[in-house]
Short mmCIF file of C-alpha atoms in Angstrom, two decimals:
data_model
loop_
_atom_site.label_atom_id
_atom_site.label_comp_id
_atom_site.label_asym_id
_atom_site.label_seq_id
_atom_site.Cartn_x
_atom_site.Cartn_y
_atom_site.Cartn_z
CA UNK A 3 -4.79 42.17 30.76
CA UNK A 4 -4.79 42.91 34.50
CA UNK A 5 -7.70 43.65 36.84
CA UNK A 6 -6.95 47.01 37.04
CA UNK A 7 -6.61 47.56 33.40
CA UNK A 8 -9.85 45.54 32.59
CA UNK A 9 -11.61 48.06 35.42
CA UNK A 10 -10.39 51.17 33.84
CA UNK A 11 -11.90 50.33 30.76
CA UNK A 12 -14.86 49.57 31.65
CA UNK A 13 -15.11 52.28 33.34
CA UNK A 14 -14.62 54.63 30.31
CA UNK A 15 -16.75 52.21 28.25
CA UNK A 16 -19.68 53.33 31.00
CA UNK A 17 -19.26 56.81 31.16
CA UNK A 18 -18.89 57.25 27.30
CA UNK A 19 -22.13 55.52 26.54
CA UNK A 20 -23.80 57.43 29.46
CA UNK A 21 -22.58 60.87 27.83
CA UNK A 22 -24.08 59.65 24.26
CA UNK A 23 -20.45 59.37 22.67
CA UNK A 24 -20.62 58.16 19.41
CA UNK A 25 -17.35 56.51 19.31
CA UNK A 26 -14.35 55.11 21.00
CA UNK A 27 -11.24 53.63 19.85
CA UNK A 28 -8.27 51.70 20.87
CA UNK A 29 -5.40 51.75 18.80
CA UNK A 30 -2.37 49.67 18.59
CA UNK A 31 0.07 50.83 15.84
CA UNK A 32 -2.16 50.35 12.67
CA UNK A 33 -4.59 48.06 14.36
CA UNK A 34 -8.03 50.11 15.26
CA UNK A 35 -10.88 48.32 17.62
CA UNK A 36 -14.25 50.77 17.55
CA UNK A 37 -16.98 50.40 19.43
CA UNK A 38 -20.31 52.49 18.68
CA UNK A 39 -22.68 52.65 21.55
CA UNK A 40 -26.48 53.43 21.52
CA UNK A 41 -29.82 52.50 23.64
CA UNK A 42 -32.12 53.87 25.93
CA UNK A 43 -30.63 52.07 29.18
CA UNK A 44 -26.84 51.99 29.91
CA UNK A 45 -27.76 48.16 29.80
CA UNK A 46 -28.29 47.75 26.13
CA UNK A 47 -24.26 48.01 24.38
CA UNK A 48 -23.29 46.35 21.38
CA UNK A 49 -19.78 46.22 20.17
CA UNK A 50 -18.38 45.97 16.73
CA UNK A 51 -14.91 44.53 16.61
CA UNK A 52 -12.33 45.41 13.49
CA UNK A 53 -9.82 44.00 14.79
CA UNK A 54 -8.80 40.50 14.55
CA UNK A 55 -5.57 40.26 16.53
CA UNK A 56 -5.03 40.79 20.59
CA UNK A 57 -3.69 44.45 22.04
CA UNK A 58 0.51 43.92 22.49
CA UNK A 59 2.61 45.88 24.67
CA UNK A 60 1.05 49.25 24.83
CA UNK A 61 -2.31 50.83 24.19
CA UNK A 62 -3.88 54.35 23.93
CA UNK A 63 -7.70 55.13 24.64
CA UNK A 64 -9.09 58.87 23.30
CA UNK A 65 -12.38 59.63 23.93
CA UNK A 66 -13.13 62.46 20.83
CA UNK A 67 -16.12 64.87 22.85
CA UNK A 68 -13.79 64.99 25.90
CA UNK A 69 -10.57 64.89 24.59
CA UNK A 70 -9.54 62.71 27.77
CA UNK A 71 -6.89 60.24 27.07
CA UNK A 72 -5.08 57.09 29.00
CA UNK A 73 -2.48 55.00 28.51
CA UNK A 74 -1.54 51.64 29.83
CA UNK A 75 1.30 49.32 29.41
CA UNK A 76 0.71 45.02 29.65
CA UNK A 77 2.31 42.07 28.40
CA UNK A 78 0.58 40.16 25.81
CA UNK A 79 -1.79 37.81 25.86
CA UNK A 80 -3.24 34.77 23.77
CA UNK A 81 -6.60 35.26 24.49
CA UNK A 82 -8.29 38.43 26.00
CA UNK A 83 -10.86 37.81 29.02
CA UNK A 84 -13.18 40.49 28.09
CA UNK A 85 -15.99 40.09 25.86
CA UNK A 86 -16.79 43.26 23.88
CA UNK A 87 -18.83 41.20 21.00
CA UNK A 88 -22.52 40.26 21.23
CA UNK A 89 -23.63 37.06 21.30
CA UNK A 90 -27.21 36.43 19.40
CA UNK A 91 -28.87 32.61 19.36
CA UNK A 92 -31.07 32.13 17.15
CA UNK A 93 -35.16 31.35 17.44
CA UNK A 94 -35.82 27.98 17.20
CA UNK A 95 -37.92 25.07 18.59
CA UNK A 96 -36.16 23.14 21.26
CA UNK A 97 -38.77 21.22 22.59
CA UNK A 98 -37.58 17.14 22.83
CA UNK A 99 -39.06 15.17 20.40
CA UNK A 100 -38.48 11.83 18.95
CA UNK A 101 -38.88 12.52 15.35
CA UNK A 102 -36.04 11.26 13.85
CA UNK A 103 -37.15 12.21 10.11
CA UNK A 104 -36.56 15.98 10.94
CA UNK A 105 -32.29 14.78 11.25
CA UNK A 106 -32.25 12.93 8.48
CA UNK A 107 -29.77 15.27 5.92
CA UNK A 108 -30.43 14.25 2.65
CA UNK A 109 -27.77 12.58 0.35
CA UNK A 110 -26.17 15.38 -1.92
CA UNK A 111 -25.70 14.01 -5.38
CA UNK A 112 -22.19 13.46 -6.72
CA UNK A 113 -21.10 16.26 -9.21
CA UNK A 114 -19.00 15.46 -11.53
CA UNK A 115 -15.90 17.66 -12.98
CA UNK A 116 -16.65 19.48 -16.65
CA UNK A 117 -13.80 17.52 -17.91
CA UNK A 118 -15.23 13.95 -16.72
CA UNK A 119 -18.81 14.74 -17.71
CA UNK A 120 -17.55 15.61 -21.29
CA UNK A 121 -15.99 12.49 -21.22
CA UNK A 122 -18.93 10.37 -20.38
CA UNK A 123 -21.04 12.63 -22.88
CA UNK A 124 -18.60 11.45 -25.21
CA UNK A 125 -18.08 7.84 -24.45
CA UNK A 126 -22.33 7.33 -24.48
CA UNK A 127 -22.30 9.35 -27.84
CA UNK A 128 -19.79 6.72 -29.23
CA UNK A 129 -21.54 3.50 -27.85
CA UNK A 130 -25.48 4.17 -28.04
CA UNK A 131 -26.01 2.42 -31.17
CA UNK A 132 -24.94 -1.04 -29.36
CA UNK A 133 -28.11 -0.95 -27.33
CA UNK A 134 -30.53 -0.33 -30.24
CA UNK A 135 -31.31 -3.98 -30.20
CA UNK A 136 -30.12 -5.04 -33.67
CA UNK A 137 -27.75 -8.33 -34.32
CA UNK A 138 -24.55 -6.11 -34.82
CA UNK A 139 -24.78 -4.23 -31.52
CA UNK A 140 -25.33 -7.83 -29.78
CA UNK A 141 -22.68 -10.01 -31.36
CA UNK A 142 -19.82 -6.17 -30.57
CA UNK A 143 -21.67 -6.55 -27.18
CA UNK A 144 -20.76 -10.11 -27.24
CA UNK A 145 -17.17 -9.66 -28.17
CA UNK A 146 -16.67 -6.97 -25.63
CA UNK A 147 -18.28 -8.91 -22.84
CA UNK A 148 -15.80 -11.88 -24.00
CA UNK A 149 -12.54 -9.52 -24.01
CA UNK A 150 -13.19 -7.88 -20.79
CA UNK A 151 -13.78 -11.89 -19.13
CA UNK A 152 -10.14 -12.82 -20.58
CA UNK A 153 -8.66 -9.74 -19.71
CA UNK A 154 -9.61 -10.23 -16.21
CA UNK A 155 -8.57 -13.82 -16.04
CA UNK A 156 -4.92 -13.00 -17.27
CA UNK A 157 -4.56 -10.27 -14.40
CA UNK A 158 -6.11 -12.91 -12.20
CA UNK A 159 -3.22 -15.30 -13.75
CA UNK A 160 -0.52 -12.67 -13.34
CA UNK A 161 -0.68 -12.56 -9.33
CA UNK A 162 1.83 -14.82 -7.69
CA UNK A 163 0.00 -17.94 -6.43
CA UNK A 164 0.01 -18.28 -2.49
CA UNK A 165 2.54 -20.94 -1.60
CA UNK A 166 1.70 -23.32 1.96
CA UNK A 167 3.65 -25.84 3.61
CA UNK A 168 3.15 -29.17 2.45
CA UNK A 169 4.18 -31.61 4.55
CA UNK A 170 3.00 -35.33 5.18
CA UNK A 171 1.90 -37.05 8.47
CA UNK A 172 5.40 -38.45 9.09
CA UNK A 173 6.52 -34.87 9.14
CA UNK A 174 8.30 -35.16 5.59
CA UNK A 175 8.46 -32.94 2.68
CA UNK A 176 8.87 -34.58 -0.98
CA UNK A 177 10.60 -33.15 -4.06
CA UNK A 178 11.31 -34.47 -7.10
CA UNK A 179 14.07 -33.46 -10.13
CA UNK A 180 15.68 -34.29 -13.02
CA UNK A 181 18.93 -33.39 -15.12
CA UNK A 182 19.60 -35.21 -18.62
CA UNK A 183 18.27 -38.98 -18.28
CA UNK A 184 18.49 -39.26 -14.19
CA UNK A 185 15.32 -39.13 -12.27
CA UNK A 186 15.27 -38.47 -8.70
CA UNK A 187 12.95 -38.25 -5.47
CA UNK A 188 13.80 -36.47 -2.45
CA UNK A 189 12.07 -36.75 1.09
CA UNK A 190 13.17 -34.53 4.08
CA UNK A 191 12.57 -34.24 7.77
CA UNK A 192 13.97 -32.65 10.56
CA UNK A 193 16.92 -34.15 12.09
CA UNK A 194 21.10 -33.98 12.18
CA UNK A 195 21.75 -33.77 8.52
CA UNK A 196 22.43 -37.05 7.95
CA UNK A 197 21.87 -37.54 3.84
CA UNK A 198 21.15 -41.25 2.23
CA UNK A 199 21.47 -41.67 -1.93
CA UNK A 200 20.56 -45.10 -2.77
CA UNK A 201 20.57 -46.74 1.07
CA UNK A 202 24.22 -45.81 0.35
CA UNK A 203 26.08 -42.96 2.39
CA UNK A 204 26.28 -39.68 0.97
CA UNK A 205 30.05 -40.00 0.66
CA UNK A 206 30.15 -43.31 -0.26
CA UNK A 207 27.95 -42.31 -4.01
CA UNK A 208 29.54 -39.48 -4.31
CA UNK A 209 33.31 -39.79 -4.19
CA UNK A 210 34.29 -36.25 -5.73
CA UNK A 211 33.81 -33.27 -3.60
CA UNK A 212 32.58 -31.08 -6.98
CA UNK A 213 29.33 -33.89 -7.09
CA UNK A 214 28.96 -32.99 -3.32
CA UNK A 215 28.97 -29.27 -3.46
CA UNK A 216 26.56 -29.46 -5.91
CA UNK A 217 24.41 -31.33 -4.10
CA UNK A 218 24.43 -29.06 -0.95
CA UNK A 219 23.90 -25.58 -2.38
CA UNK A 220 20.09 -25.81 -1.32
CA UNK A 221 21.19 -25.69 2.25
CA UNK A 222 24.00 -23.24 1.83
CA UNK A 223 21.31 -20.92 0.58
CA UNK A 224 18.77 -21.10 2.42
CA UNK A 225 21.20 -21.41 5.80
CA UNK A 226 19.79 -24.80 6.84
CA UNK A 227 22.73 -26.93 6.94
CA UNK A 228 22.69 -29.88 9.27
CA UNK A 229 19.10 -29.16 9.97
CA UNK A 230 17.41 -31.86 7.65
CA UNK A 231 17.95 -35.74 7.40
CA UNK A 232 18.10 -36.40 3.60
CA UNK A 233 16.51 -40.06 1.86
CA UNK A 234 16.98 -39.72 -1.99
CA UNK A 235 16.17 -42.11 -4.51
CA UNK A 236 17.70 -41.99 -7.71
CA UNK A 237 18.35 -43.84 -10.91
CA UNK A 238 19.26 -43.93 -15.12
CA UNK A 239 22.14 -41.43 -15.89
CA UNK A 240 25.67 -40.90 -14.58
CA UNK A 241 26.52 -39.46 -11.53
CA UNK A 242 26.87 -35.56 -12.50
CA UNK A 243 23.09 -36.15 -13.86
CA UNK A 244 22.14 -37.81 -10.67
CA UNK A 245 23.62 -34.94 -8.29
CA UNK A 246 22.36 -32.20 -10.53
CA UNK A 247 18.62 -34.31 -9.95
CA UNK A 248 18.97 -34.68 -6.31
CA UNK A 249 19.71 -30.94 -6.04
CA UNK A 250 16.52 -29.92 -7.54
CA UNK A 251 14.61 -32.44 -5.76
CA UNK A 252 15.95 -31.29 -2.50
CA UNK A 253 15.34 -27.77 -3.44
CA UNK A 254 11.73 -28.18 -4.43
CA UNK A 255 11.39 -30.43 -1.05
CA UNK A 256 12.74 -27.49 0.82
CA UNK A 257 10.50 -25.22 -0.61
CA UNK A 258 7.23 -27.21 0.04
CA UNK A 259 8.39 -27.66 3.92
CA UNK A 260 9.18 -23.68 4.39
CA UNK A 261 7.99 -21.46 1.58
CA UNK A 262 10.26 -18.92 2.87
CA UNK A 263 13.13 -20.78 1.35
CA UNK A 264 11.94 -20.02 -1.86
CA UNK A 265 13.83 -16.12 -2.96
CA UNK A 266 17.11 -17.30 -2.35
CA UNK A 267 16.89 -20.37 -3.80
CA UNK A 268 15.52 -18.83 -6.54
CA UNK A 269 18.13 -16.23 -6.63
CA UNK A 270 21.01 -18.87 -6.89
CA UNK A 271 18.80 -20.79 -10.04
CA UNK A 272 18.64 -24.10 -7.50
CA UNK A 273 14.98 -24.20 -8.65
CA UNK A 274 15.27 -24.06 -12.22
CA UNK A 275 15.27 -27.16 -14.45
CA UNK A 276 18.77 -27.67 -16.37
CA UNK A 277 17.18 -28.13 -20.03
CA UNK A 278 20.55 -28.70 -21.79
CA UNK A 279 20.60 -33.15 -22.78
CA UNK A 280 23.06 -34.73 -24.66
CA UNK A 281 23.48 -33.75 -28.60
CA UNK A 282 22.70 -36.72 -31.09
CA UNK A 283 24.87 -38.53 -33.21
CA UNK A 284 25.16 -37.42 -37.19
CA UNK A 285 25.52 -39.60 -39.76
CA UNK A 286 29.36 -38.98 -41.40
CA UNK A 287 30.63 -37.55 -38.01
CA UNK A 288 31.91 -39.20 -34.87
CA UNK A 289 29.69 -37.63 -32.33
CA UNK A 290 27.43 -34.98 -32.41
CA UNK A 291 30.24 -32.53 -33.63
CA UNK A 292 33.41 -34.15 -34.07
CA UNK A 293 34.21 -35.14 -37.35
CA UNK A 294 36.47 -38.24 -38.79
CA UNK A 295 40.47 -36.67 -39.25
CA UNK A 296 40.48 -35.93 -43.19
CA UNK A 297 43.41 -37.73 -45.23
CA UNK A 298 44.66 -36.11 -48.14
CA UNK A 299 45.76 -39.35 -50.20
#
């Protein structure tokens, strides 16, 4: 709204309350503002706004006793400059004092849906006899007590543990493993990836590649290859159950120096124990299976 147009109005705004109109209107489409004017003194005007949206592009004022009539054009606005509303603050004591007890807002008290209350209602309905005091409510209270304690321990049991580095002050990592009757222990350490078996070299224990490549999977996945000296010590079994208990020795050794190494390893099985041993001899057979050839005569 422009200075002009804000002077106009308040020009008719003056006049009309110094005439004793009862009422003047702006309209914009269907949108009405009123304002009814009274007093002694052309001091005293109050306003009562209907409207709750700004005038747009174009406006009419009528004044009803004098039938007199202007229109304006402007662009719109977000937020008019003239105040038409009265503005009334409230009788109160504002003096500064230090009494903090008048601030403090006292705590409203939880209410509780009708649905949850009923359900409480209900729940102390079904249970008030176990605090009468008597032997029977003590030993249920008892029980309850004790059921609650183990269910809490097996969701304590159920998280996953929290897995550190363990490494020694030589700045090694140990693992041990197993697979049918060969035991094995497994120290690491940062270094070329140079891999011992028995003070023996790695190829030199191992002559077939298939004994090798199951030794290495540990480092294939978890992308460490040539990044770890190996020292293994092994004995008792053959040589596929001494490379299948190196493996998991290494593995668990990897693990314990970088925790991180533990999903993929995981993933490929490099940390599971092989449970399958060698079957038992029966009596009338061979071996465990195989049975003597069967002659008719």
């Amino acid at each position: 709204m422009t200075s002009a147009m804000r002077g106009s109005l308040l020009s008719v705004l003056h006049r009309s309350s110094q005439r004793g109109a009862p009422l003047a209107s702006l309209r914009n489409g269907s949108r009405e503002i009123s304002c009814s004017a009274w007093g002694e003194s052309n001091n005293k005007l109050t306003s009562q706004i209907t409207s709750t949206r700004c005038v747009s592009r174009a406006a009419i004022i009528n004044i009803d006793h004098t039938g007199v009539s202007r229109s304006f054009s402007s662009r719109p606005e977000k937020k008019s400059m003239l105040r038409l509303h009265a503005v009334t603050l409230k009788h109160s004591d504002y003096e500064d004092e230090l009494d903090e007890a008048r601030w403090d807002v006292p705590e409203e008290e939880t209410q509780l849906e009708p649905f949850d209350s009923r359900k409480m209602e209900a729940k102390e309905e079904a249970t008030w006899w176990l605090y009468d005091g008597t032997q029977e409510s003590r030993d249920v209270l008892a029980a309850m007590r004790a059921k609650k304690a183990q269910k809490d321990r097996w969701i304590k049991n159920s998280s996953p543990p929290v897995r550190v580095s363990e490494i020694d002050e030589r700045g090694r990592a140990y693992g041990r493993g197993s697979r049918k009757s060969a035991q094995a222990r497994v120290w690491i350490q940062p270094g070329e990836g140079e891999i011992v078996v028995n003070r023996q070299d790695f190829l030199t224990y191992f002559p077939r590649e298939t004994h090798r490549d199951h030794i290495l999977g540990p480092f294939v996945a978890s992308q460490t290859c040539g990044k770890f000296d190996v020292k293994a010590v092994v004995n008792g079994g053959g040589l596929t159950g001494q490379a299948g208990a190196i493996r998991l020795g290494l593995a668990r050794a990897l693990e314990k120096y970088n925790p991180d190494y533990r999903p993929p390893m995981k993933r490929h099985g490099f940390l599971t124990r092989d449970p399958r041993m060698v079957e038992r001899k029966k009596v009338g057979r061979v071996k465990a299976r195989k049975s003597p050839q069967w002659v008719r005569r």
